[in-house]
Amino acid sequence: MGNCCSTSVARLDRVTTKLDLNGRVVYVKNGITNLSRDVVDYCVPDISDVFYTGLKRPIYEPLDSNPSERHEAPIRNFENYPSITDYILTKDLWRSRVVANSTLSSRYCVSSTCIGFGIGGSVRHVLEKNTQHPYALKSLRTHVSSRRKLTSVFNEVAIYTQLDHPHIAFLHEVYQDNDACHILMEYCRGNELYDRLDNSKRFSEAYARKVTFQMLLAISYLHHHGICHRDLKLENWVFQSEDPDSMIKMIDFGFARLFEEGVPMGGMHGTVYYVDPEVIDGCYSEKCDIWSTGVIVYMILSGSPPFRGDSDKEILWRIKRGNLKFQGTRWSSVSYVAKEFIASLLNRNASKRLTAQQALNHKWLKQEMAAYNSYKIPKELLETIVAYSKKNALIRAITALIVINTDRSAPMEVYNSFMSMNISKNGVVTFDEFKKAMSGLISDTSEISNIFTIVTFRCLTGIHYTEFVSATYEYFSKLNIAALAFAFKKLEVAMGPPVVLDSLLSIYGKSFGDVATETIFSQMDSNKDGIVSFQEVCFFSINHNAQFCQSVLGESQYTLSLPNTNTAV
């Protein structure tokens, strides 16, 4: 993609590449700038080049090519051809979703029928062979003619694997074969926002307000983490189910990229009706997502886009002109505050346009915000979090593995509790927010701090949604034989059977939270033969989880001789 404003840099040993203000690729070797491509050889990016605010920064530009792709050699002609794992986080539980030692067809039945299309690939329906659980599968071709297209594929996956929010369709697993990168996603049965609008022609103001608030929650989360979607439209929002009250979720990160505050982005991306006028100029900020959201809100309240024309050229001209009108009988029943809200999102001056956080706090959405903030978190749910923090590290690790890789349909009490606890509504519960929620149950700040540290196994800056669901898992579900077998299968797939220390290291990295993975493995390996069997995992779980023990006793087919493994981690 052309980028007239980006100054992001990727290191290639002693050679770096960047784009100047004219969009040319500039090579810097030993501190000397050179416009010649002869000074650079391609290699996989160093990991230190792709970390940014806790997320791995994908490489957004071809590392040794001109802006034109016409003269690029096919990617397969280059040595050190990168794989998706070069673009994902270092080894931890999040990276475990990138499956390297198994094939998609060995675990899933893939339908030949397309259920949708996204940037770069089709979307199909798949079923897990053992559980028959449905997923959506997006396949992105990696056998492409240029590095630019290949890195675009990997950028999408690299960004998507980091996202963890209830209003973003969850990525469960990623497979890569010789021709494609396959993204296994949460299957949302409720169809696109486009379809729902097409069926109803336009939404009531109350329903539009609810949908808008949920969309802005996801956008606020993205922008808080320095990610810009760049292609928000009706088709890129889907409903979790066909229920009229179903929550909405963001999809398709084919044009997404990381941004730095104050550093403009370039390149024209998106869909014509939703394009920010500054995108047309080729130099813009993350507020292009806010403009697109304003277009969507206008459309769901009126049934038509704010800027129309007989051709793309005319539409773009009208967008640039920016003559926003609320005319016709369809707008007569819409409140003034709703129109003012839309106008504040569609302000042609991006510096005066609302941020996602400001939009969430706009008076039009006051009722939605109040409903989230006034929700009373059940005492039993908070007690479940406390109990989770006292469990053995292996039990917590297994629970997290189950939550990451299975259905995301936690009950509304869990969702509402998370949103109520997250006062800032940026998708990450801070310690101060957590302390405020727990203060009615626990008065000791140091104890609350210890619980917070244990729950935040991904990073210590805050509690993400998956961490919250893991901590509240026993509030709505049971750790049983079937769930344990699923987690054990995931451990087997990681490095191939049998399960050894490297299997756990590939899933959890060097530690899970503050507990070393080697310590967890040692506790599992009761006979100290260097291999963990499913029976050993069951023994360990029975000894360290009373609820699981009751579950096993209720299953008459299991009669286990229990060794003494009561050592705590």
Coordinates of C-alpha atoms in Angstrom, one line a residue:
M1 CA 0.0 0.0 0.0
G2 CA 1.3 3.5 -0.7
N3 CA 1.9 5.5 2.4
C4 CA 2.7 9.2 2.0
C5 CA 3.0 9.9 5.7
S6 CA 4.3 6.8 7.4
T7 CA 7.7 6.9 9.1
S8 CA 7.6 3.3 10.4
V9 CA 11.0 1.5 10.2
A10 CA 11.8 -2.1 9.9
R11 CA 15.4 -3.3 10.7
L12 CA 17.2 -5.7 8.3
D13 CA 20.4 -6.5 10.2
R14 CA 22.4 -3.2 9.7
V15 CA 20.0 -2.0 6.9
T16 CA 16.8 -0.2 7.6
T17 CA 14.0 0.7 5.2
K18 CA 11.4 3.5 5.5
L19 CA 9.2 5.7 3.4
D20 CA 9.9 9.3 2.8
L21 CA 7.2 11.9 2.4
N22 CA 7.0 11.3 -1.3
G23 CA 6.2 7.6 -0.7
R24 CA 9.5 6.4 -1.9
V25 CA 11.3 3.4 -0.2
V26 CA 14.4 4.8 1.4
Y27 CA 17.3 2.5 2.5
V28 CA 19.5 3.4 5.4
K29 CA 22.7 1.4 5.7
N30 CA 25.2 2.2 8.5
G31 CA 23.4 5.5 9.0
I32 CA 23.7 6.5 5.3
T33 CA 20.5 7.0 3.3
N34 CA 20.3 5.4 -0.1
L35 CA 17.5 5.2 -2.7
S36 CA 19.1 2.2 -4.4
R37 CA 17.5 -1.2 -3.8
D38 CA 20.8 -2.9 -4.5
V39 CA 22.0 -2.4 -0.9
V40 CA 19.4 -4.6 0.7
D41 CA 18.7 -8.3 0.7
Y42 CA 15.4 -9.6 2.0
C43 CA 15.2 -11.4 5.4
V44 CA 12.6 -12.2 8.0
P45 CA 12.1 -9.2 10.3
D46 CA 13.8 -9.1 13.7
I47 CA 11.3 -9.5 16.5
S48 CA 12.4 -6.3 18.2
D49 CA 11.3 -4.4 15.1
V50 CA 7.7 -5.5 15.3
F51 CA 6.8 -4.9 18.9
Y52 CA 4.7 -1.8 19.6
T53 CA 2.8 -1.0 22.9
G54 CA 2.7 -4.7 23.9
L55 CA 1.6 -5.8 20.5
K56 CA 3.7 -7.0 17.7
R57 CA 4.0 -4.5 14.9
P58 CA 3.5 -6.1 11.5
I59 CA 5.6 -5.0 8.6
Y60 CA 3.3 -2.9 6.4
E61 CA 5.6 -2.2 3.4
P62 CA 7.6 -4.5 1.1
L63 CA 11.1 -4.4 2.5
D64 CA 13.0 -3.9 -0.7
S65 CA 10.7 -3.0 -3.5
N66 CA 9.5 0.1 -5.3
P67 CA 5.9 1.2 -4.7
S68 CA 5.0 -0.5 -8.0
E69 CA 4.7 -4.3 -7.9
R70 CA 5.2 -4.9 -11.6
H71 CA 8.9 -5.8 -11.4
E72 CA 8.8 -7.8 -8.2
A73 CA 9.8 -11.4 -8.5
P74 CA 7.5 -14.1 -7.1
I75 CA 7.8 -14.6 -3.3
R76 CA 8.8 -18.2 -3.7
N77 CA 12.1 -17.2 -5.4
F78 CA 13.3 -15.7 -2.1
E79 CA 15.1 -17.5 0.6
N80 CA 14.0 -17.2 4.2
Y81 CA 10.4 -17.1 3.1
P82 CA 8.5 -16.0 6.3
S83 CA 5.7 -17.9 8.0
I84 CA 2.8 -16.5 10.0
T85 CA 4.7 -17.3 13.3
D86 CA 7.3 -14.6 12.3
Y87 CA 4.5 -12.0 12.7
I88 CA 2.8 -13.2 15.9
L89 CA 3.7 -12.7 19.6
T90 CA 6.5 -14.6 21.2
K91 CA 5.5 -17.9 22.7
D92 CA 2.6 -17.5 25.1
L93 CA -1.0 -18.7 25.4
W94 CA -2.1 -16.2 22.8
R95 CA 0.3 -17.6 20.2
S96 CA -0.9 -21.2 20.9
R97 CA -3.8 -20.5 18.5
V98 CA -1.4 -20.6 15.6
V99 CA -1.3 -24.4 14.9
A100 CA 1.9 -25.6 13.4
N101 CA 1.8 -29.4 13.8
S102 CA -1.6 -30.3 12.6
T103 CA -3.7 -29.8 9.4
L104 CA -7.1 -28.1 9.2
S105 CA -8.7 -31.1 7.6
S106 CA -7.6 -33.5 10.4
R107 CA -9.8 -31.7 12.9
Y108 CA -12.5 -29.9 10.9
C109 CA -15.1 -30.7 8.2
V110 CA -14.9 -27.8 5.8
S111 CA -18.0 -26.9 3.7
S112 CA -17.5 -25.9 0.1
T113 CA -20.2 -23.3 0.3
C114 CA -19.2 -19.7 0.9
I115 CA -21.1 -17.9 3.6
G116 CA -19.4 -14.6 3.0
F117 CA -16.5 -12.7 1.5
G118 CA -13.9 -10.5 3.1
I119 CA -10.9 -8.6 2.1
G120 CA -8.5 -11.1 0.5
G121 CA -10.5 -14.3 0.9
S122 CA -13.8 -16.2 1.1
V123 CA -15.5 -17.3 4.3
R124 CA -16.8 -20.8 4.7
H125 CA -18.7 -22.8 7.4
V126 CA -16.8 -25.5 9.2
L127 CA -17.6 -28.1 11.9
E128 CA -15.2 -29.5 14.5
K129 CA -15.3 -33.3 13.9
N130 CA -15.6 -34.4 17.6
T131 CA -18.0 -31.8 19.0
Q132 CA -19.7 -30.6 15.8
H133 CA -19.2 -27.1 17.0
P134 CA -19.5 -24.6 14.1
Y135 CA -16.9 -22.0 13.2
A136 CA -16.4 -19.6 10.3
L137 CA -13.2 -20.1 8.2
K138 CA -11.6 -17.4 6.2
S139 CA -8.8 -18.5 3.8
L140 CA -6.2 -16.0 2.6
R141 CA -4.0 -17.0 -0.3
T142 CA -0.2 -16.9 0.5
H143 CA 1.0 -18.2 -2.9
V144 CA 1.1 -14.7 -4.3
S145 CA 3.2 -12.8 -6.7
S146 CA 4.6 -10.2 -4.4
R147 CA 5.8 -9.6 -0.9
R148 CA 3.4 -6.7 -0.6
K149 CA 0.4 -9.1 -0.9
L150 CA 2.0 -11.7 1.3
T151 CA 2.7 -9.2 4.1
S152 CA -0.8 -7.9 3.8
V153 CA -2.1 -11.4 4.5
F154 CA 0.2 -11.8 7.5
N155 CA -0.6 -8.3 8.8
E156 CA -4.3 -9.2 9.0
V157 CA -3.6 -12.3 11.0
A158 CA -0.9 -10.7 13.2
I159 CA -3.3 -7.9 14.2
Y160 CA -6.4 -10.2 14.5
T161 CA -4.6 -12.7 16.8
Q162 CA -4.1 -9.9 19.4
L163 CA -7.7 -8.8 19.6
D164 CA -9.8 -9.7 22.6
H165 CA -13.1 -8.0 23.0
P166 CA -16.7 -9.2 23.3
H167 CA -17.7 -7.0 20.3
I168 CA -15.0 -8.4 18.0
A169 CA -15.6 -11.8 16.5
F170 CA -13.0 -14.0 18.2
L171 CA -10.1 -15.7 16.4
H172 CA -9.8 -19.3 17.6
E173 CA -7.0 -20.9 15.5
V174 CA -4.8 -20.2 12.5
Y175 CA -3.5 -22.8 10.1
Q176 CA -1.0 -22.3 7.3
D177 CA -0.4 -24.6 4.4
N178 CA 1.5 -24.2 1.1
D179 CA -1.1 -22.1 -0.5
A180 CA -3.2 -20.3 2.1
C181 CA -3.5 -19.1 5.7
H182 CA -6.7 -20.3 7.3
I183 CA -8.3 -18.2 10.0
L184 CA -10.8 -20.1 12.2
M185 CA -13.2 -17.6 13.7
E186 CA -16.2 -17.4 16.0
Y187 CA -19.3 -18.2 13.9
C188 CA -21.9 -15.5 14.2
R189 CA -25.4 -16.8 13.0
G190 CA -27.1 -13.4 13.0
N191 CA -25.9 -12.2 9.6
E192 CA -24.5 -8.8 8.7
L193 CA -25.8 -5.5 9.9
Y194 CA -26.4 -4.8 6.2
D195 CA -28.8 -7.7 6.0
R196 CA -30.7 -6.7 9.1
L197 CA -31.0 -3.1 7.8
D198 CA -32.1 -4.4 4.4
N199 CA -34.9 -6.4 6.1
S200 CA -36.2 -3.5 8.3
K201 CA -35.3 -0.6 6.0
R202 CA -34.3 1.5 9.0
F203 CA -34.0 1.1 12.7
S204 CA -35.9 2.8 15.5
E205 CA -33.8 5.4 17.3
A206 CA -33.6 3.2 20.5
Y207 CA -32.3 0.2 18.6
A208 CA -29.9 2.3 16.6
R209 CA -28.6 3.8 19.8
K210 CA -28.0 0.3 21.3
V211 CA -26.1 -0.9 18.2
T212 CA -24.1 2.3 17.9
F213 CA -22.9 2.0 21.5
Q214 CA -21.7 -1.5 21.0
M215 CA -19.9 -0.6 17.8
L216 CA -18.1 2.2 19.6
L217 CA -17.1 -0.1 22.4
A218 CA -15.1 -2.2 19.9
I219 CA -13.7 0.9 18.1
S220 CA -12.6 2.4 21.5
Y221 CA -10.8 -0.9 22.3
L222 CA -9.0 -0.8 18.9
H223 CA -7.9 2.8 19.2
H224 CA -6.8 2.3 22.8
H225 CA -4.4 -0.4 21.5
G226 CA -3.2 1.7 18.6
I227 CA -5.2 -0.1 15.9
C228 CA -7.2 1.4 13.1
H229 CA -9.7 -0.8 11.2
R230 CA -9.9 1.4 8.1
D231 CA -12.8 -0.4 6.5
L232 CA -15.8 -0.1 8.8
K233 CA -19.1 -0.6 6.9
L234 CA -22.4 -2.3 7.3
E235 CA -21.0 -5.6 5.9
N236 CA -18.2 -5.7 8.5
W237 CA -20.5 -5.8 11.5
V238 CA -22.3 -9.1 12.2
F239 CA -24.8 -10.2 14.9
Q240 CA -23.9 -13.1 17.2
S241 CA -27.3 -14.7 16.8
E242 CA -30.6 -14.1 15.1
D243 CA -32.1 -12.9 18.3
P244 CA -33.3 -9.2 17.9
D245 CA -31.3 -8.3 21.1
S246 CA -28.1 -10.1 19.9
M247 CA -24.9 -8.3 20.4
I248 CA -23.0 -7.0 17.3
K249 CA -19.4 -7.9 16.5
M250 CA -16.7 -6.4 14.3
I251 CA -15.1 -8.5 11.5
D252 CA -12.5 -8.4 8.7
F253 CA -9.2 -6.8 9.5
G254 CA -7.8 -6.9 5.9
F255 CA -7.1 -3.2 5.9
A256 CA -6.3 -2.8 9.6
R257 CA -3.0 -1.3 10.7
L258 CA -1.2 -0.1 13.8
F259 CA -0.9 3.6 14.2
E260 CA 1.0 6.0 16.4
E261 CA -0.8 9.0 17.9
G262 CA 0.1 12.2 15.9
V263 CA 1.6 10.2 13.0
P264 CA -0.8 10.3 10.1
M265 CA -1.5 7.3 7.9
G266 CA -1.6 7.3 4.1
G267 CA -3.0 5.2 1.2
M268 CA -6.6 5.2 0.1
H269 CA -8.5 2.2 1.7
G270 CA -12.1 1.4 2.5
T271 CA -15.4 1.4 0.7
V272 CA -16.5 4.5 -1.2
Y273 CA -19.7 5.4 0.7
Y274 CA -17.8 5.3 4.0
V275 CA -14.6 7.0 3.1
D276 CA -13.3 9.9 5.3
P277 CA -12.6 13.0 3.2
E278 CA -9.0 13.0 4.6
V279 CA -8.6 9.4 3.3
I280 CA -9.3 10.8 -0.2
D281 CA -6.5 13.3 0.4
G282 CA -4.2 10.4 1.4
C283 CA -3.2 11.6 4.8
Y284 CA -5.4 10.8 7.8
S285 CA -5.7 9.5 11.3
E286 CA -7.5 6.7 13.2
K287 CA -10.6 9.1 13.2
C288 CA -11.4 7.7 9.7
D289 CA -13.1 4.9 11.7
I290 CA -15.2 7.5 13.5
W291 CA -16.3 9.0 10.1
S292 CA -17.3 5.6 8.8
T293 CA -19.3 5.0 12.0
G294 CA -21.1 8.3 11.4
V295 CA -22.0 7.1 7.9
I296 CA -23.3 3.8 9.4
V297 CA -25.4 5.6 12.1
Y298 CA -26.9 7.9 9.4
M299 CA -27.8 4.8 7.3
I300 CA -29.4 2.7 10.0
L301 CA -31.6 5.7 11.1
S302 CA -32.6 6.7 7.5
G303 CA -32.0 3.7 5.3
S304 CA -29.7 5.6 2.9
P305 CA -26.1 6.9 2.9
P306 CA -25.5 10.6 3.6
F307 CA -23.5 11.2 0.4
R308 CA -25.0 9.6 -2.7
G309 CA -24.2 9.7 -6.4
D310 CA -24.4 7.9 -9.7
S311 CA -20.7 7.0 -9.8
D312 CA -17.9 6.6 -7.3
K313 CA -16.4 9.8 -8.6
E314 CA -19.6 11.7 -7.8
I315 CA -19.9 10.1 -4.4
L316 CA -16.3 11.0 -3.5
W317 CA -16.9 14.6 -4.7
R318 CA -20.0 14.9 -2.5
I319 CA -18.0 13.5 0.5
K320 CA -15.2 16.1 -0.1
R321 CA -17.9 18.8 -0.4
G322 CA -19.3 17.6 2.9
N323 CA -22.8 19.0 2.6
L324 CA -24.6 16.9 5.3
K325 CA -28.4 17.1 5.3
F326 CA -31.2 15.5 7.3
Q327 CA -34.1 16.0 5.0
G328 CA -37.3 14.1 4.3
T329 CA -40.0 12.5 6.4
R330 CA -37.7 9.7 7.5
W331 CA -35.8 12.2 9.7
S332 CA -38.9 13.9 11.1
S333 CA -39.1 11.3 13.9
V334 CA -35.4 11.3 14.7
S335 CA -34.4 13.5 17.7
Y336 CA -32.2 16.6 17.4
V337 CA -29.6 15.1 19.7
A338 CA -29.2 12.1 17.4
K339 CA -28.7 14.4 14.4
E340 CA -26.2 16.4 16.4
F341 CA -24.4 13.2 17.3
I342 CA -24.1 12.1 13.6
A343 CA -22.9 15.6 12.6
S344 CA -20.2 15.4 15.3
L345 CA -18.9 12.1 13.8
L346 CA -19.1 13.4 10.2
N347 CA -17.2 16.6 10.9
R348 CA -14.9 17.1 7.9
N349 CA -12.2 18.6 10.3
A350 CA -10.8 15.5 11.9
S351 CA -9.3 17.5 14.8
K352 CA -12.8 18.6 15.8
R353 CA -14.3 15.1 15.2
L354 CA -15.2 13.1 18.3
T355 CA -12.9 10.4 19.5
A356 CA -14.4 6.9 20.2
Q357 CA -14.3 7.7 23.9
Q358 CA -15.9 11.0 23.5
A359 CA -18.6 9.5 21.3
L360 CA -19.4 6.9 24.0
N361 CA -20.0 9.7 26.4
H362 CA -22.1 11.8 24.1
K363 CA -25.6 12.7 25.5
W364 CA -27.3 10.7 22.8
L365 CA -25.8 7.5 24.3
K366 CA -26.2 8.6 27.9
Q367 CA -28.9 6.0 28.5
E368 CA -26.8 3.2 27.2
M369 CA -23.8 4.2 29.2
A370 CA -26.0 4.5 32.4
A371 CA -27.3 1.0 31.8
Y372 CA -23.8 -0.5 31.7
N373 CA -22.5 1.5 34.7
S374 CA -25.5 0.8 36.9
Y375 CA -25.4 -3.0 36.5
K376 CA -24.8 -4.6 39.8
I377 CA -22.2 -7.3 39.6
P378 CA -23.4 -10.5 41.3
K379 CA -21.6 -11.2 44.6
E380 CA -21.3 -14.9 43.5
L381 CA -19.4 -13.9 40.4
L382 CA -16.9 -11.9 42.4
E383 CA -16.5 -14.8 44.8
T384 CA -15.8 -17.0 41.8
I385 CA -13.0 -14.7 40.8
V386 CA -11.5 -14.9 44.3
A387 CA -11.8 -18.7 44.2
Y388 CA -10.1 -18.9 40.8
S389 CA -7.1 -16.9 42.1
K390 CA -6.6 -19.5 44.8
K391 CA -6.6 -22.5 42.5
N392 CA -3.5 -24.3 41.4
A393 CA -1.7 -22.7 38.4
L394 CA -2.3 -25.7 36.2
I395 CA -6.1 -25.6 36.8
R396 CA -6.0 -21.9 35.9
A397 CA -3.9 -22.6 32.8
I398 CA -6.2 -25.4 31.6
T399 CA -9.2 -23.2 32.2
A400 CA -7.7 -20.4 30.1
L401 CA -6.8 -22.9 27.3
I402 CA -10.4 -24.1 27.2
V403 CA -11.8 -20.6 27.1
I404 CA -9.5 -19.4 24.3
N405 CA -10.2 -22.4 22.1
T406 CA -14.0 -23.1 22.6
D407 CA -17.3 -21.3 22.4
R408 CA -17.4 -17.6 23.4
S409 CA -21.0 -17.7 24.6
A410 CA -20.5 -16.7 28.2
P411 CA -23.8 -15.7 29.8
M412 CA -24.9 -12.0 29.8
E413 CA -24.1 -11.8 33.6
V414 CA -20.4 -12.2 32.7
Y415 CA -20.5 -9.7 29.8
N416 CA -22.4 -7.2 31.8
S417 CA -20.1 -7.6 34.8
F418 CA -17.1 -7.0 32.7
M419 CA -18.6 -3.9 31.1
S420 CA -19.7 -2.6 34.4
M421 CA -16.3 -3.1 35.9
N422 CA -14.6 -1.4 32.9
I423 CA -15.6 2.1 33.7
S424 CA -13.5 3.6 31.0
K425 CA -15.1 1.3 28.4
N426 CA -11.8 0.8 26.6
G427 CA -12.0 -3.0 26.8
V428 CA -9.4 -3.5 29.5
V429 CA -10.1 -3.5 33.3
T430 CA -7.4 -1.5 35.2
F431 CA -6.4 -2.2 38.7
D432 CA -8.3 0.8 40.0
E433 CA -11.4 -0.3 38.3
F434 CA -11.0 -3.9 39.6
K435 CA -10.3 -2.6 43.2
K436 CA -13.5 -0.5 43.1
A437 CA -15.6 -3.6 42.0
M438 CA -14.0 -5.9 44.6
S439 CA -14.0 -3.4 47.5
G440 CA -17.4 -4.5 48.7
L441 CA -16.1 -8.1 49.1
I442 CA -12.5 -7.5 50.1
S443 CA -11.1 -4.6 52.1
D444 CA -7.4 -5.5 52.0
T445 CA -5.9 -3.7 49.0
S446 CA -2.9 -6.0 48.9
E447 CA -5.1 -9.1 48.6
I448 CA -7.0 -7.4 45.7
S449 CA -3.7 -6.6 44.1
N450 CA -2.6 -10.3 44.4
I451 CA -5.9 -11.5 42.8
F452 CA -5.5 -8.9 40.0
T453 CA -2.0 -10.1 39.2
I454 CA -3.1 -13.8 39.1
V455 CA -6.1 -13.0 36.8
T456 CA -4.0 -11.0 34.3
F457 CA -2.0 -13.9 32.8
R458 CA -1.7 -12.1 29.5
C459 CA -0.1 -8.9 30.7
L460 CA -0.2 -7.0 34.0
T461 CA -1.6 -3.7 32.7
G462 CA -5.2 -4.8 32.9
I463 CA -7.7 -7.6 32.6
H464 CA -8.8 -8.5 29.1
Y465 CA -12.1 -10.2 28.3
T466 CA -10.7 -13.7 27.9
E467 CA -8.9 -13.4 31.3
F468 CA -12.2 -12.3 32.8
V469 CA -14.2 -15.1 31.3
S470 CA -11.5 -17.6 32.5
A471 CA -11.6 -16.2 36.0
T472 CA -15.4 -16.5 36.1
Y473 CA -15.6 -19.9 34.2
E474 CA -17.0 -21.8 37.1
Y475 CA -19.7 -19.3 37.6
F476 CA -21.4 -20.5 34.4
S477 CA -19.7 -23.8 33.5
K478 CA -18.0 -26.9 35.0
L479 CA -14.5 -28.2 34.5
N480 CA -15.3 -31.8 33.5
I481 CA -13.8 -34.8 31.7
A482 CA -14.9 -33.6 28.3
A483 CA -13.4 -30.1 28.8
L484 CA -10.2 -31.6 30.2
A485 CA -9.9 -33.9 27.2
F486 CA -10.3 -31.0 24.9
A487 CA -7.4 -29.1 26.6
F488 CA -5.2 -32.2 26.6
K489 CA -5.8 -32.7 22.9
K490 CA -4.7 -29.1 22.4
L491 CA -1.4 -29.9 24.3
E492 CA -0.9 -33.0 22.0
V493 CA -1.4 -31.0 18.9
A494 CA 1.1 -28.3 19.9
M495 CA 4.2 -30.5 19.4
G496 CA 2.6 -33.8 18.4
P497 CA 2.1 -36.7 20.9
P498 CA 3.2 -37.4 23.6
V499 CA 2.8 -34.4 25.7
V500 CA 6.3 -33.3 27.0
L501 CA 7.7 -30.1 28.5
D502 CA 8.2 -28.6 25.1
S503 CA 4.4 -29.0 24.5
L504 CA 3.6 -26.8 27.4
L505 CA 6.4 -24.3 26.6
S506 CA 4.9 -23.9 23.0
I507 CA 1.5 -23.2 24.5
Y508 CA 2.3 -21.1 27.6
G509 CA 5.8 -19.9 27.0
K510 CA 8.2 -19.8 29.9
S511 CA 5.5 -19.1 32.4
F512 CA 1.8 -18.8 33.0
G513 CA 1.3 -15.6 34.9
D514 CA 4.0 -15.7 37.6
V515 CA 4.4 -19.5 37.7
A516 CA 7.1 -21.2 35.6
T517 CA 5.8 -23.6 33.0
E518 CA 8.5 -26.1 34.1
T519 CA 6.9 -26.1 37.6
I520 CA 3.5 -26.8 36.2
F521 CA 4.8 -29.6 34.1
S522 CA 6.6 -31.1 37.1
Q523 CA 3.4 -31.2 39.0
M524 CA 1.5 -32.9 36.2
D525 CA 4.2 -35.5 35.6
S526 CA 3.5 -37.6 38.7
N527 CA 5.7 -40.5 37.7
K528 CA 8.6 -38.3 36.6
D529 CA 9.1 -40.0 33.2
G530 CA 9.1 -36.8 31.3
I531 CA 5.8 -37.5 29.6
V532 CA 2.3 -36.4 30.8
S533 CA -0.6 -38.7 30.1
F534 CA -4.3 -37.8 30.2
Q535 CA -4.7 -39.9 33.3
E536 CA -2.0 -37.9 35.1
V537 CA -3.8 -34.7 34.1
C538 CA -7.1 -36.1 35.5
F539 CA -5.4 -37.2 38.7
F540 CA -3.9 -33.7 39.2
S541 CA -7.2 -32.0 38.5
I542 CA -9.1 -34.2 40.9
N543 CA -6.6 -33.4 43.7
H544 CA -6.7 -29.7 43.1
N545 CA -10.3 -29.0 42.1
A546 CA -13.2 -30.1 44.2
Q547 CA -15.7 -29.3 41.6
F548 CA -13.9 -31.4 39.0
C549 CA -13.7 -34.2 41.5
Q550 CA -17.4 -34.2 42.0
S551 CA -17.9 -34.2 38.2
V552 CA -15.7 -37.3 37.8
L553 CA -17.4 -39.1 40.6
G554 CA -20.6 -38.5 38.8
E555 CA -19.3 -40.3 35.7
S556 CA -19.4 -44.0 36.6
Q557 CA -17.2 -45.0 33.7
Y558 CA -14.2 -43.4 35.5
T559 CA -12.6 -45.3 38.4
L560 CA -9.2 -43.7 39.1
S561 CA -6.6 -44.7 41.6
L562 CA -5.4 -41.4 43.0
P563 CA -1.7 -40.9 43.7
N564 CA -0.7 -38.3 46.3
T565 CA 0.0 -35.1 44.3
N566 CA -1.2 -32.5 46.8
T567 CA 1.9 -30.2 46.4
A568 CA 0.6 -26.7 45.7
V569 CA 2.0 -24.4 43.0

